[in-house]
GROMACS .gro file of C-alpha atoms in nm:
model
   78
    1PRO     CA    1   0.000   0.000   0.000
    2MET     CA    2   0.152   0.328  -0.112
    3GLY     CA    3  -0.044   0.515   0.153
    4MET     CA    4   0.092   0.292   0.432
    5PRO     CA    5   0.465   0.245   0.364
    6GLU     CA    6   0.524   0.123   0.719
    7ALA     CA    7   0.293  -0.173   0.651
    8VAL     CA    8   0.531  -0.339   0.407
    9ILE     CA    9   0.880  -0.329   0.560
   10ILE     CA   10   1.062  -0.604   0.372
   11GLY     CA   11   1.430  -0.547   0.428
   12GLU     CA   12   1.711  -0.336   0.560
   13ARG     CA   13   2.001  -0.147   0.402
   14ASN     CA   14   2.278   0.024   0.596
   15GLY     CA   15   2.079  -0.010   0.917
   16LYS     CA   16   1.765   0.153   0.775
   17ARG     CA   17   1.439  -0.030   0.715
   18LEU     CA   18   1.323  -0.056   0.353
   19ASN     CA   19   0.960  -0.068   0.250
   20ALA     CA   20   0.839  -0.236  -0.068
   21TRP     CA   21   0.833   0.090  -0.267
   22GLN     CA   22   1.199   0.164  -0.185
   23LEU     CA   23   1.320  -0.187  -0.267
   24ILE     CA   24   1.118  -0.223  -0.587
   25THR     CA   25   1.228   0.113  -0.724
   26ALA     CA   26   1.595   0.050  -0.638
   27VAL     CA   27   1.587  -0.284  -0.818
   28ALA     CA   28   1.391  -0.141  -1.112
   29GLU     CA   29   1.640   0.139  -1.166
   30ALA     CA   30   1.923  -0.114  -1.191
   31ALA     CA   31   1.737  -0.366  -1.409
   32ARG     CA   32   1.712  -0.385  -1.786
   33VAL     CA   33   1.399  -0.602  -1.787
   34GLY     CA   34   1.128  -0.655  -1.529
   35VAL     CA   35   0.897  -0.954  -1.496
   36VAL     CA   36   0.606  -0.936  -1.254
   37VAL     CA   37   0.444  -1.269  -1.161
   38GLY     CA   38   0.110  -1.322  -0.988
   39LYS     CA   39  -0.220  -1.139  -0.993
   40CYS     CA   40  -0.154  -0.928  -0.684
   41ALA     CA   41   0.189  -0.817  -0.808
   42CYS     CA   42   0.049  -0.744  -1.153
   43PHE     CA   43  -0.269  -0.563  -1.060
   44GLY     CA   44  -0.258  -0.485  -0.687
   45GLY     CA   45  -0.490  -0.759  -0.568
   46PRO     CA   46  -0.813  -0.718  -0.371
   47SER     CA   47  -0.685  -0.424  -0.167
   48LYS     CA   48  -0.661  -0.217  -0.486
   49GLY     CA   49  -1.038  -0.241  -0.531
   50ASN     CA   50  -1.255   0.063  -0.488
   51PRO     CA   51  -1.230   0.268  -0.264
   52ASN     CA   52  -0.856   0.175  -0.222
   53PRO     CA   53  -0.791   0.386   0.092
   54THR     CA   54  -0.428   0.268   0.113
   55ASP     CA   55  -0.345   0.361  -0.250
   56THR     CA   56  -0.240   0.005  -0.335
   57LYS     CA   57  -0.073  -0.040  -0.675
   58GLY     CA   58   0.059  -0.326  -0.884
   59VAL     CA   59   0.438  -0.359  -0.901
   60TRP     CA   60   0.439  -0.265  -1.270
   61GLU     CA   61   0.268   0.067  -1.190
   62VAL     CA   62   0.538   0.152  -0.937
   63VAL     CA   63   0.816   0.059  -1.180
   64GLN     CA   64   0.664   0.250  -1.470
   65LYS     CA   65   0.605   0.561  -1.259
   66LYS     CA   66   0.959   0.562  -1.122
   67THR     CA   67   1.161   0.456  -1.428
   68GLY     CA   68   0.930   0.487  -1.728
   69ASN     CA   69   1.010   0.123  -1.810
   70GLN     CA   70   0.750  -0.139  -1.885
   71SER     CA   71   0.744  -0.476  -1.711
   72ALA     CA   72   0.626  -0.806  -1.854
   73ARG     CA   73   0.320  -0.911  -1.653
   74MET     CA   74   0.226  -1.274  -1.594
   75PRO     CA   75  -0.091  -1.273  -1.381
   76VAL     CA   76  -0.094  -1.648  -1.329
   77THR     CA   77  -0.110  -1.795  -0.983
   78PRO     CA   78   0.057  -2.135  -0.960
   0.00000   0.00000   0.00000
């Protein structure tokens, strides 16, 4: 959720906590190609539904906004 960055702390760098937005954008800036797998990663999942109070986004939206690059989306769930 973009509106709740503290809800998705997924790592640490140099002693500082990283949320999903920070990690995804750092990786996207260094990557040549992005592949997003799974419906939630592709489209944001159920929490992106209206009214979306937490401003949830799919990973590809975050990458495109930050870098301008497109990501291949595979919305399959194994």
